Amino acid sequence: MDVIQGNYKLAAGQQTLSNRASRYERLQPGISVANSRLSAGTLGMFVIDKLSGKPAILSNCHVLGGSLGDSIVQPGPVDGGKAPRDTVAKLERMILDQDGDAAIAILTNSRPFDPTAIDLNIIPDSIALPQNGDIVVKSGRTTKVTRGKIVGMGVYPMEFPGARVVRINGFMIVPISSSNKVAEISYTGDSGSIWIKEGTRTAVGLNFSGEPESSPLADYALACFISRVFFRLKIQPLIS
């Protein structure tokens, strides 16, 4: 794959454009979540940890990551979530390398959950490799439901706290502007969203970054390959 040079920014943070940043009595993909010591990202989907057989949350490492056993809160701290009051899961495993920016947290059963992605009415129950030209959709904390087209694959250098640069294999999605409900396809707080191939229940990518400005003129999102994430984290789709 080509190394794609650019100014790529993490998509977790403080921008709030919807009530998905609020506390939900029933957990669903597309709402605010984060490690209790971080800010806020998106609850991507529910999966099964193949090692323990327990249900877990999947999102980015830079959303959930920290020390194993850390409290994961809903909503994320920047949205008012605090441990132990809002703890919904405990950090179990994470990766931050060429295969992706990803982590899982085992649910504590403190709240019920619904695996249906908000406003998409889709339960992703399979995974696949994406193809250039695929039309994909996601449900995120900040920009809600957006739709885009995969336009390229490559290696994206990302700078993480501590000036650590990680080169992540992934793909780029650009908006199909006439169908988007908001100008941005992915923005601050959408980290961890799952990209699903349109017309299917098949997840293809885990959103980890995007164009950092509010202008939609050169907007894009970046995702790591969901198949690599599932293999590395030893997880499988949750079949409802």
PDB file of N, CA and C in Angstrom, residues 39-129:
ATOM      1  N   SER A  39     -11.760  11.732  26.634  1.00  0.00           N
ATOM      2  CA  SER A  39     -12.757  12.758  26.271  1.00  0.00           C
ATOM      3  C   SER A  39     -14.063  12.119  25.820  1.00  0.00           C
ATOM      4  N   ALA A  40     -14.219  11.878  24.516  1.00  0.00           N
ATOM      5  CA  ALA A  40     -15.442  11.236  24.022  1.00  0.00           C
ATOM      6  C   ALA A  40     -15.239  10.775  22.596  1.00  0.00           C
ATOM      7  N   GLY A  41     -15.762   9.607  22.308  1.00  0.00           N
ATOM      8  CA  GLY A  41     -15.792   9.079  20.956  1.00  0.00           C
ATOM      9  C   GLY A  41     -17.123   8.377  20.760  1.00  0.00           C
ATOM     10  N   THR A  42     -17.145   7.399  19.861  1.00  0.00           N
ATOM     11  CA  THR A  42     -18.391   6.717  19.509  1.00  0.00           C
ATOM     12  C   THR A  42     -18.346   5.242  19.871  1.00  0.00           C
ATOM     13  N   LEU A  43     -19.440   4.747  20.440  1.00  0.00           N
ATOM     14  CA  LEU A  43     -19.621   3.313  20.631  1.00  0.00           C
ATOM     15  C   LEU A  43     -19.880   2.721  19.242  1.00  0.00           C
ATOM     16  N   GLY A  44     -18.911   1.954  18.735  1.00  0.00           N
ATOM     17  CA  GLY A  44     -18.993   1.476  17.359  1.00  0.00           C
ATOM     18  C   GLY A  44     -19.989   0.354  17.135  1.00  0.00           C
ATOM     19  N   MET A  45     -19.804  -0.741  17.869  1.00  0.00           N
ATOM     20  CA  MET A  45     -20.711  -1.877  17.761  1.00  0.00           C
ATOM     21  C   MET A  45     -20.460  -2.802  18.941  1.00  0.00           C
ATOM     22  N   PHE A  46     -21.366  -3.755  19.104  1.00  0.00           N
ATOM     23  CA  PHE A  46     -21.197  -4.780  20.120  1.00  0.00           C
ATOM     24  C   PHE A  46     -20.652  -6.042  19.463  1.00  0.00           C
ATOM     25  N   VAL A  47     -19.713  -6.686  20.149  1.00  0.00           N
ATOM     26  CA  VAL A  47     -19.065  -7.889  19.635  1.00  0.00           C
ATOM     27  C   VAL A  47     -19.001  -8.923  20.755  1.00  0.00           C
ATOM     28  N   ILE A  48     -18.547 -10.115  20.393  1.00  0.00           N
ATOM     29  CA  ILE A  48     -18.297 -11.164  21.375  1.00  0.00           C
ATOM     30  C   ILE A  48     -16.793 -11.390  21.481  1.00  0.00           C
ATOM     31  N   ASP A  49     -16.285 -11.338  22.702  1.00  0.00           N
ATOM     32  CA  ASP A  49     -14.892 -11.665  22.971  1.00  0.00           C
ATOM     33  C   ASP A  49     -14.756 -13.184  22.892  1.00  0.00           C
ATOM     34  N   LYS A  50     -13.992 -13.665  21.923  1.00  0.00           N
ATOM     35  CA  LYS A  50     -13.891 -15.114  21.717  1.00  0.00           C
ATOM     36  C   LYS A  50     -13.157 -15.822  22.863  1.00  0.00           C
ATOM     37  N   LEU A  51     -12.359 -15.094  23.627  1.00  0.00           N
ATOM     38  CA  LEU A  51     -11.628 -15.722  24.724  1.00  0.00           C
ATOM     39  C   LEU A  51     -12.504 -15.969  25.941  1.00  0.00           C
ATOM     40  N   SER A  52     -13.408 -15.037  26.224  1.00  0.00           N
ATOM     41  CA  SER A  52     -14.267 -15.176  27.406  1.00  0.00           C
ATOM     42  C   SER A  52     -15.711 -15.525  27.065  1.00  0.00           C
ATOM     43  N   GLY A  53     -16.105 -15.299  25.810  1.00  0.00           N
ATOM     44  CA  GLY A  53     -17.493 -15.514  25.407  1.00  0.00           C
ATOM     45  C   GLY A  53     -18.429 -14.397  25.826  1.00  0.00           C
ATOM     46  N   LYS A  54     -17.869 -13.294  26.354  1.00  0.00           N
ATOM     47  CA  LYS A  54     -18.690 -12.205  26.869  1.00  0.00           C
ATOM     48  C   LYS A  54     -18.912 -11.104  25.825  1.00  0.00           C
ATOM     49  N   PRO A  55     -20.047 -10.402  25.904  1.00  0.00           N
ATOM     50  CA  PRO A  55     -20.285  -9.276  24.998  1.00  0.00           C
ATOM     51  C   PRO A  55     -19.409  -8.091  25.376  1.00  0.00           C
ATOM     52  N   ALA A  56     -19.002  -7.341  24.347  1.00  0.00           N
ATOM     53  CA  ALA A  56     -18.090  -6.216  24.561  1.00  0.00           C
ATOM     54  C   ALA A  56     -18.412  -5.073  23.611  1.00  0.00           C
ATOM     55  N   ILE A  57     -17.912  -3.900  23.955  1.00  0.00           N
ATOM     56  CA  ILE A  57     -17.980  -2.712  23.117  1.00  0.00           C
ATOM     57  C   ILE A  57     -16.722  -2.656  22.254  1.00  0.00           C
ATOM     58  N   LEU A  58     -16.881  -2.308  20.976  1.00  0.00           N
ATOM     59  CA  LEU A  58     -15.750  -2.060  20.090  1.00  0.00           C
ATOM     60  C   LEU A  58     -15.715  -0.582  19.735  1.00  0.00           C
ATOM     61  N   SER A  59     -14.543   0.031  19.897  1.00  0.00           N
ATOM     62  CA  SER A  59     -14.319   1.413  19.471  1.00  0.00           C
ATOM     63  C   SER A  59     -12.826   1.560  19.205  1.00  0.00           C
ATOM     64  N   ASN A  60     -12.334   2.792  19.136  1.00  0.00           N
ATOM     65  CA  ASN A  60     -10.907   3.026  18.918  1.00  0.00           C
ATOM     66  C   ASN A  60     -10.106   2.894  20.209  1.00  0.00           C
ATOM     67  N   CYS A  61      -8.808   2.617  20.053  1.00  0.00           N
ATOM     68  CA  CYS A  61      -7.901   2.639  21.191  1.00  0.00           C
ATOM     69  C   CYS A  61      -7.814   4.049  21.762  1.00  0.00           C
ATOM     70  N   HIS A  62      -7.815   5.073  20.910  1.00  0.00           N
ATOM     71  CA  HIS A  62      -7.690   6.428  21.451  1.00  0.00           C
ATOM     72  C   HIS A  62      -8.998   6.927  22.073  1.00  0.00           C
ATOM     73  N   VAL A  63     -10.045   6.100  22.018  1.00  0.00           N
ATOM     74  CA  VAL A  63     -11.309   6.395  22.712  1.00  0.00           C
ATOM     75  C   VAL A  63     -11.416   5.600  24.010  1.00  0.00           C
ATOM     76  N   LEU A  64     -11.113   4.302  23.943  1.00  0.00           N
ATOM     77  CA  LEU A  64     -11.271   3.426  25.104  1.00  0.00           C
ATOM     78  C   LEU A  64      -9.966   3.139  25.841  1.00  0.00           C
ATOM     79  N   GLY A  65      -8.836   3.335  25.163  1.00  0.00           N
ATOM     80  CA  GLY A  65      -7.561   2.823  25.645  1.00  0.00           C
ATOM     81  C   GLY A  65      -7.028   3.472  26.901  1.00  0.00           C
ATOM     82  N   GLY A  66      -6.130   2.730  27.549  1.00  0.00           N
ATOM     83  CA  GLY A  66      -5.491   3.148  28.798  1.00  0.00           C
ATOM     84  C   GLY A  66      -4.864   1.935  29.426  1.00  0.00           C
ATOM     85  N   SER A  67      -5.217   1.661  30.669  1.00  0.00           N
ATOM     86  CA  SER A  67      -4.737   0.471  31.374  1.00  0.00           C
ATOM     87  C   SER A  67      -5.845  -0.573  31.410  1.00  0.00           C
ATOM     88  N   LEU A  68      -5.484  -1.837  31.275  1.00  0.00           N
ATOM     89  CA  LEU A  68      -6.475  -2.902  31.297  1.00  0.00           C
ATOM     90  C   LEU A  68      -7.292  -2.825  32.587  1.00  0.00           C
ATOM     91  N   GLY A  69      -8.607  -2.956  32.431  1.00  0.00           N
ATOM     92  CA  GLY A  69      -9.501  -2.855  33.572  1.00  0.00           C
ATOM     93  C   GLY A  69     -10.032  -1.458  33.814  1.00  0.00           C
ATOM     94  N   ASP A  70      -9.550  -0.467  33.056  1.00  0.00           N
ATOM     95  CA  ASP A  70     -10.062   0.896  33.199  1.00  0.00           C
ATOM     96  C   ASP A  70     -11.571   0.945  32.984  1.00  0.00           C
ATOM     97  N   SER A  71     -12.213   1.877  33.660  1.00  0.00           N
ATOM     98  CA  SER A  71     -13.652   2.086  33.505  1.00  0.00           C
ATOM     99  C   SER A  71     -13.952   2.801  32.183  1.00  0.00           C
ATOM    100  N   ILE A  72     -14.937   2.284  31.471  1.00  0.00           N
ATOM    101  CA  ILE A  72     -15.454   2.912  30.252  1.00  0.00           C
ATOM    102  C   ILE A  72     -16.816   3.484  30.602  1.00  0.00           C
ATOM    103  N   VAL A  73     -16.997   4.778  30.327  1.00  0.00           N
ATOM    104  CA  VAL A  73     -18.225   5.448  30.743  1.00  0.00           C
ATOM    105  C   VAL A  73     -19.059   5.880  29.542  1.00  0.00           C
ATOM    106  N   GLN A  74     -20.364   5.918  29.765  1.00  0.00           N
ATOM    107  CA  GLN A  74     -21.320   6.423  28.772  1.00  0.00           C
ATOM    108  C   GLN A  74     -22.242   7.396  29.485  1.00  0.00           C
ATOM    109  N   PRO A  75     -22.221   8.685  29.061  1.00  0.00           N
ATOM    110  CA  PRO A  75     -21.441   9.250  27.962  1.00  0.00           C
ATOM    111  C   PRO A  75     -19.976   9.415  28.330  1.00  0.00           C
ATOM    112  N   GLY A  76     -19.144   9.814  27.344  1.00  0.00           N
ATOM    113  CA  GLY A  76     -17.748  10.078  27.610  1.00  0.00           C
ATOM    114  C   GLY A  76     -17.588  11.228  28.591  1.00  0.00           C
ATOM    115  N   PRO A  77     -16.429  11.341  29.238  1.00  0.00           N
ATOM    116  CA  PRO A  77     -16.214  12.382  30.248  1.00  0.00           C
ATOM    117  C   PRO A  77     -16.500  13.804  29.769  1.00  0.00           C
ATOM    118  N   VAL A  78     -16.133  14.130  28.542  1.00  0.00           N
ATOM    119  CA  VAL A  78     -16.371  15.485  28.066  1.00  0.00           C
ATOM    120  C   VAL A  78     -17.866  15.779  27.927  1.00  0.00           C
ATOM    121  N   ASP A  79     -18.667  14.731  27.874  1.00  0.00           N
ATOM    122  CA  ASP A  79     -20.130  14.869  27.792  1.00  0.00           C
ATOM    123  C   ASP A  79     -20.796  14.701  29.157  1.00  0.00           C
ATOM    124  N   GLY A  80     -19.997  14.634  30.220  1.00  0.00           N
ATOM    125  CA  GLY A  80     -20.535  14.571  31.569  1.00  0.00           C
ATOM    126  C   GLY A  80     -20.445  13.220  32.248  1.00  0.00           C
ATOM    127  N   GLY A  81     -19.935  12.203  31.551  1.00  0.00           N
ATOM    128  CA  GLY A  81     -19.837  10.878  32.152  1.00  0.00           C
ATOM    129  C   GLY A  81     -18.732  10.783  33.191  1.00  0.00           C
ATOM    130  N   LYS A  82     -19.015  10.077  34.295  1.00  0.00           N
ATOM    131  CA  LYS A  82     -18.041   9.893  35.363  1.00  0.00           C
ATOM    132  C   LYS A  82     -18.104   8.469  35.890  1.00  0.00           C
ATOM    133  N   ALA A  83     -16.949   7.969  36.318  1.00  0.00           N
ATOM    134  CA  ALA A  83     -16.907   6.674  36.996  1.00  0.00           C
ATOM    135  C   ALA A  83     -16.996   6.911  38.511  1.00  0.00           C
ATOM    136  N   PRO A  84     -17.647   6.015  39.254  1.00  0.00           N
ATOM    137  CA  PRO A  84     -18.269   4.764  38.788  1.00  0.00           C
ATOM    138  C   PRO A  84     -19.719   4.923  38.332  1.00  0.00           C
ATOM    139  N   ARG A  85     -20.275   6.130  38.508  1.00  0.00           N
ATOM    140  CA  ARG A  85     -21.698   6.343  38.239  1.00  0.00           C
ATOM    141  C   ARG A  85     -22.108   5.897  36.839  1.00  0.00           C
ATOM    142  N   ASP A  86     -21.297   6.201  35.826  1.00  0.00           N
ATOM    143  CA  ASP A  86     -21.672   5.950  34.436  1.00  0.00           C
ATOM    144  C   ASP A  86     -20.873   4.825  33.792  1.00  0.00           C
ATOM    145  N   THR A  87     -20.191   4.016  34.614  1.00  0.00           N
ATOM    146  CA  THR A  87     -19.390   2.922  34.067  1.00  0.00           C
ATOM    147  C   THR A  87     -20.283   1.856  33.435  1.00  0.00           C
ATOM    148  N   VAL A  88     -19.967   1.501  32.183  1.00  0.00           N
ATOM    149  CA  VAL A  88     -20.752   0.480  31.471  1.00  0.00           C
ATOM    150  C   VAL A  88     -19.895  -0.688  31.018  1.00  0.00           C
ATOM    151  N   ALA A  89     -18.554  -0.536  31.076  1.00  0.00           N
ATOM    152  CA  ALA A  89     -17.670  -1.598  30.596  1.00  0.00           C
ATOM    153  C   ALA A  89     -16.285  -1.419  31.199  1.00  0.00           C
ATOM    154  N   LYS A  90     -15.467  -2.462  31.049  1.00  0.00           N
ATOM    155  CA  LYS A  90     -14.088  -2.427  31.526  1.00  0.00           C
ATOM    156  C   LYS A  90     -13.149  -2.788  30.363  1.00  0.00           C
ATOM    157  N   LEU A  91     -12.094  -1.979  30.202  1.00  0.00           N
ATOM    158  CA  LEU A  91     -11.157  -2.177  29.100  1.00  0.00           C
ATOM    159  C   LEU A  91     -10.524  -3.564  29.161  1.00  0.00           C
ATOM    160  N   GLU A  92     -10.555  -4.275  28.020  1.00  0.00           N
ATOM    161  CA  GLU A  92     -10.072  -5.653  27.968  1.00  0.00           C
ATOM    162  C   GLU A  92      -8.826  -5.823  27.097  1.00  0.00           C
ATOM    163  N   ARG A  93      -8.857  -5.328  25.849  1.00  0.00           N
ATOM    164  CA  ARG A  93      -7.721  -5.455  24.935  1.00  0.00           C
ATOM    165  C   ARG A  93      -7.691  -4.272  23.986  1.00  0.00           C
ATOM    166  N   MET A  94      -6.505  -4.002  23.422  1.00  0.00           N
ATOM    167  CA  MET A  94      -6.389  -2.883  22.493  1.00  0.00           C
ATOM    168  C   MET A  94      -5.207  -3.109  21.559  1.00  0.00           C
ATOM    169  N   ILE A  95      -5.271  -2.445  20.406  1.00  0.00           N
ATOM    170  CA  ILE A  95      -4.147  -2.410  19.479  1.00  0.00           C
ATOM    171  C   ILE A  95      -3.998  -0.981  18.975  1.00  0.00           C
ATOM    172  N   LEU A  96      -2.752  -0.596  18.709  1.00  0.00           N
ATOM    173  CA  LEU A  96      -2.463   0.684  18.087  1.00  0.00           C
ATOM    174  C   LEU A  96      -1.181   0.504  17.281  1.00  0.00           C
ATOM    175  N   ASP A  97      -1.371  -0.004  16.052  1.00  0.00           N
ATOM    176  CA  ASP A  97      -0.233  -0.289  15.192  1.00  0.00           C
ATOM    177  C   ASP A  97      -0.705  -0.325  13.743  1.00  0.00           C
ATOM    178  N   GLN A  98       0.046  -0.969  12.885  1.00  0.00           N
ATOM    179  CA  GLN A  98      -0.292  -0.962  11.464  1.00  0.00           C
ATOM    180  C   GLN A  98      -1.661  -1.572  11.166  1.00  0.00           C
ATOM    181  N   ASP A  99      -2.140  -2.429  12.043  1.00  0.00           N
ATOM    182  CA  ASP A  99      -3.421  -3.091  11.805  1.00  0.00           C
ATOM    183  C   ASP A  99      -4.616  -2.291  12.285  1.00  0.00           C
ATOM    184  N   GLY A 100      -4.385  -1.226  13.028  1.00  0.00           N
ATOM    185  CA  GLY A 100      -5.527  -0.412  13.425  1.00  0.00           C
ATOM    186  C   GLY A 100      -5.387   0.277  14.766  1.00  0.00           C
ATOM    187  N   ASP A 101      -6.363   1.133  15.001  1.00  0.00           N
ATOM    188  CA  ASP A 101      -6.526   1.879  16.254  1.00  0.00           C
ATOM    189  C   ASP A 101      -7.843   1.368  16.830  1.00  0.00           C
ATOM    190  N   ALA A 102      -7.762   0.381  17.734  1.00  0.00           N
ATOM    191  CA  ALA A 102      -8.976  -0.324  18.156  1.00  0.00           C
ATOM    192  C   ALA A 102      -8.842  -0.865  19.567  1.00  0.00           C
ATOM    193  N   ALA A 103      -9.993  -1.028  20.227  1.00  0.00           N
ATOM    194  CA  ALA A 103     -10.017  -1.590  21.575  1.00  0.00           C
ATOM    195  C   ALA A 103     -11.389  -2.174  21.855  1.00  0.00           C
ATOM    196  N   ILE A 104     -11.421  -3.129  22.770  1.00  0.00           N
ATOM    197  CA  ILE A 104     -12.700  -3.654  23.257  1.00  0.00           C
ATOM    198  C   ILE A 104     -12.768  -3.519  24.765  1.00  0.00           C
ATOM    199  N   ALA A 105     -14.003  -3.400  25.249  1.00  0.00           N
ATOM    200  CA  ALA A 105     -14.264  -3.321  26.684  1.00  0.00           C
ATOM    201  C   ALA A 105     -15.437  -4.231  27.010  1.00  0.00           C
ATOM    202  N   ILE A 106     -15.264  -5.093  28.000  1.00  0.00           N
ATOM    203  CA  ILE A 106     -16.301  -6.045  28.391  1.00  0.00           C
ATOM    204  C   ILE A 106     -17.411  -5.321  29.144  1.00  0.00           C
ATOM    205  N   LEU A 107     -18.651  -5.553  28.727  1.00  0.00           N
ATOM    206  CA  LEU A 107     -19.796  -4.921  29.378  1.00  0.00           C
ATOM    207  C   LEU A 107     -19.922  -5.363  30.838  1.00  0.00           C
ATOM    208  N   THR A 108     -20.336  -4.429  31.683  1.00  0.00           N
ATOM    209  CA  THR A 108     -20.529  -4.729  33.106  1.00  0.00           C
ATOM    210  C   THR A 108     -21.962  -5.147  33.422  1.00  0.00           C
ATOM    211  N   ASN A 109     -22.845  -5.099  32.414  1.00  0.00           N
ATOM    212  CA  ASN A 109     -24.272  -5.401  32.586  1.00  0.00           C
ATOM    213  C   ASN A 109     -24.971  -4.397  33.487  1.00  0.00           C
ATOM    214  N   SER A 110     -24.418  -3.198  33.597  1.00  0.00           N
ATOM    215  CA  SER A 110     -25.054  -2.154  34.390  1.00  0.00           C
ATOM    216  C   SER A 110     -26.246  -1.535  33.665  1.00  0.00           C
ATOM    217  N   ARG A 111     -26.286  -1.675  32.348  1.00  0.00           N
ATOM    218  CA  ARG A 111     -27.411  -1.198  31.545  1.00  0.00           C
ATOM    219  C   ARG A 111     -27.692  -2.203  30.434  1.00  0.00           C
ATOM    220  N   PRO A 112     -28.937  -2.288  29.992  1.00  0.00           N
ATOM    221  CA  PRO A 112     -29.235  -3.139  28.834  1.00  0.00           C
ATOM    222  C   PRO A 112     -28.639  -2.533  27.573  1.00  0.00           C
ATOM    223  N   PHE A 113     -28.514  -3.339  26.526  1.00  0.00           N
ATOM    224  CA  PHE A 113     -27.999  -2.804  25.274  1.00  0.00           C
ATOM    225  C   PHE A 113     -28.799  -3.334  24.088  1.00  0.00           C
ATOM    226  N   ASP A 114     -28.805  -2.542  23.029  1.00  0.00           N
ATOM    227  CA  ASP A 114     -29.464  -2.866  21.775  1.00  0.00           C
ATOM    228  C   ASP A 114     -28.406  -2.749  20.682  1.00  0.00           C
ATOM    229  N   PRO A 115     -28.088  -3.833  19.946  1.00  0.00           N
ATOM    230  CA  PRO A 115     -27.012  -3.783  18.951  1.00  0.00           C
ATOM    231  C   PRO A 115     -27.368  -3.038  17.663  1.00  0.00           C
ATOM    232  N   THR A 116     -28.584  -2.485  17.590  1.00  0.00           N
ATOM    233  CA  THR A 116     -29.013  -1.774  16.385  1.00  0.00           C
ATOM    234  C   THR A 116     -28.393  -0.382  16.339  1.00  0.00           C
ATOM    235  N   ALA A 117     -27.663  -0.068  15.274  1.00  0.00           N
ATOM    236  CA  ALA A 117     -27.048   1.250  15.136  1.00  0.00           C
ATOM    237  C   ALA A 117     -28.131   2.324  15.031  1.00  0.00           C
ATOM    238  N   ILE A 118     -28.009   3.357  15.856  1.00  0.00           N
ATOM    239  CA  ILE A 118     -29.021   4.409  15.909  1.00  0.00           C
ATOM    240  C   ILE A 118     -29.218   5.051  14.539  1.00  0.00           C
ATOM    241  N   ASP A 119     -30.488   5.207  14.159  1.00  0.00           N
ATOM    242  CA  ASP A 119     -30.919   5.854  12.918  1.00  0.00           C
ATOM    243  C   ASP A 119     -30.557   5.098  11.653  1.00  0.00           C
ATOM    244  N   LEU A 120     -29.805   4.010  11.777  1.00  0.00           N
ATOM    245  CA  LEU A 120     -29.536   3.161  10.613  1.00  0.00           C
ATOM    246  C   LEU A 120     -30.432   1.935  10.610  1.00  0.00           C
ATOM    247  N   ASN A 121     -30.907   1.547  11.804  1.00  0.00           N
ATOM    248  CA  ASN A 121     -31.729   0.348  11.954  1.00  0.00           C
ATOM    249  C   ASN A 121     -31.042  -0.885  11.373  1.00  0.00           C
ATOM    250  N   ILE A 122     -29.736  -0.957  11.614  1.00  0.00           N
ATOM    251  CA  ILE A 122     -28.916  -2.067  11.125  1.00  0.00           C
ATOM    252  C   ILE A 122     -28.165  -2.675  12.308  1.00  0.00           C
ATOM    253  N   ILE A 123     -28.168  -3.996  12.380  1.00  0.00           N
ATOM    254  CA  ILE A 123     -27.301  -4.703  13.318  1.00  0.00           C
ATOM    255  C   ILE A 123     -26.188  -5.335  12.486  1.00  0.00           C
ATOM    256  N   PRO A 124     -24.964  -4.790  12.514  1.00  0.00           N
ATOM    257  CA  PRO A 124     -23.896  -5.406  11.721  1.00  0.00           C
ATOM    258  C   PRO A 124     -23.570  -6.790  12.262  1.00  0.00           C
ATOM    259  N   ASP A 125     -23.736  -7.811  11.421  1.00  0.00           N
ATOM    260  CA  ASP A 125     -23.541  -9.176  11.900  1.00  0.00           C
ATOM    261  C   ASP A 125     -22.536  -9.964  11.070  1.00  0.00           C
ATOM    262  N   SER A 126     -21.792  -9.275  10.205  1.00  0.00           N
ATOM    263  CA  SER A 126     -20.740  -9.919   9.426  1.00  0.00           C
ATOM    264  C   SER A 126     -19.677  -8.879   9.105  1.00  0.00           C
ATOM    265  N   ILE A 127     -18.500  -9.351   8.675  1.00  0.00           N
ATOM    266  CA  ILE A 127     -17.406  -8.454   8.314  1.00  0.00           C
ATOM    267  C   ILE A 127     -16.872  -8.847   6.944  1.00  0.00           C
ATOM    268  N   ALA A 128     -16.250  -7.887   6.266  1.00  0.00           N
ATOM    269  CA  ALA A 128     -15.682  -8.160   4.951  1.00  0.00           C
ATOM    270  C   ALA A 128     -14.639  -7.110   4.625  1.00  0.00           C
ATOM    271  N   LEU A 129     -13.808  -7.402   3.627  1.00  0.00           N
ATOM    272  CA  LEU A 129     -12.864  -6.422   3.121  1.00  0.00           C
ATOM    273  C   LEU A 129     -13.597  -5.443   2.218  1.00  0.00           C
TER     274      LEU A 129
END
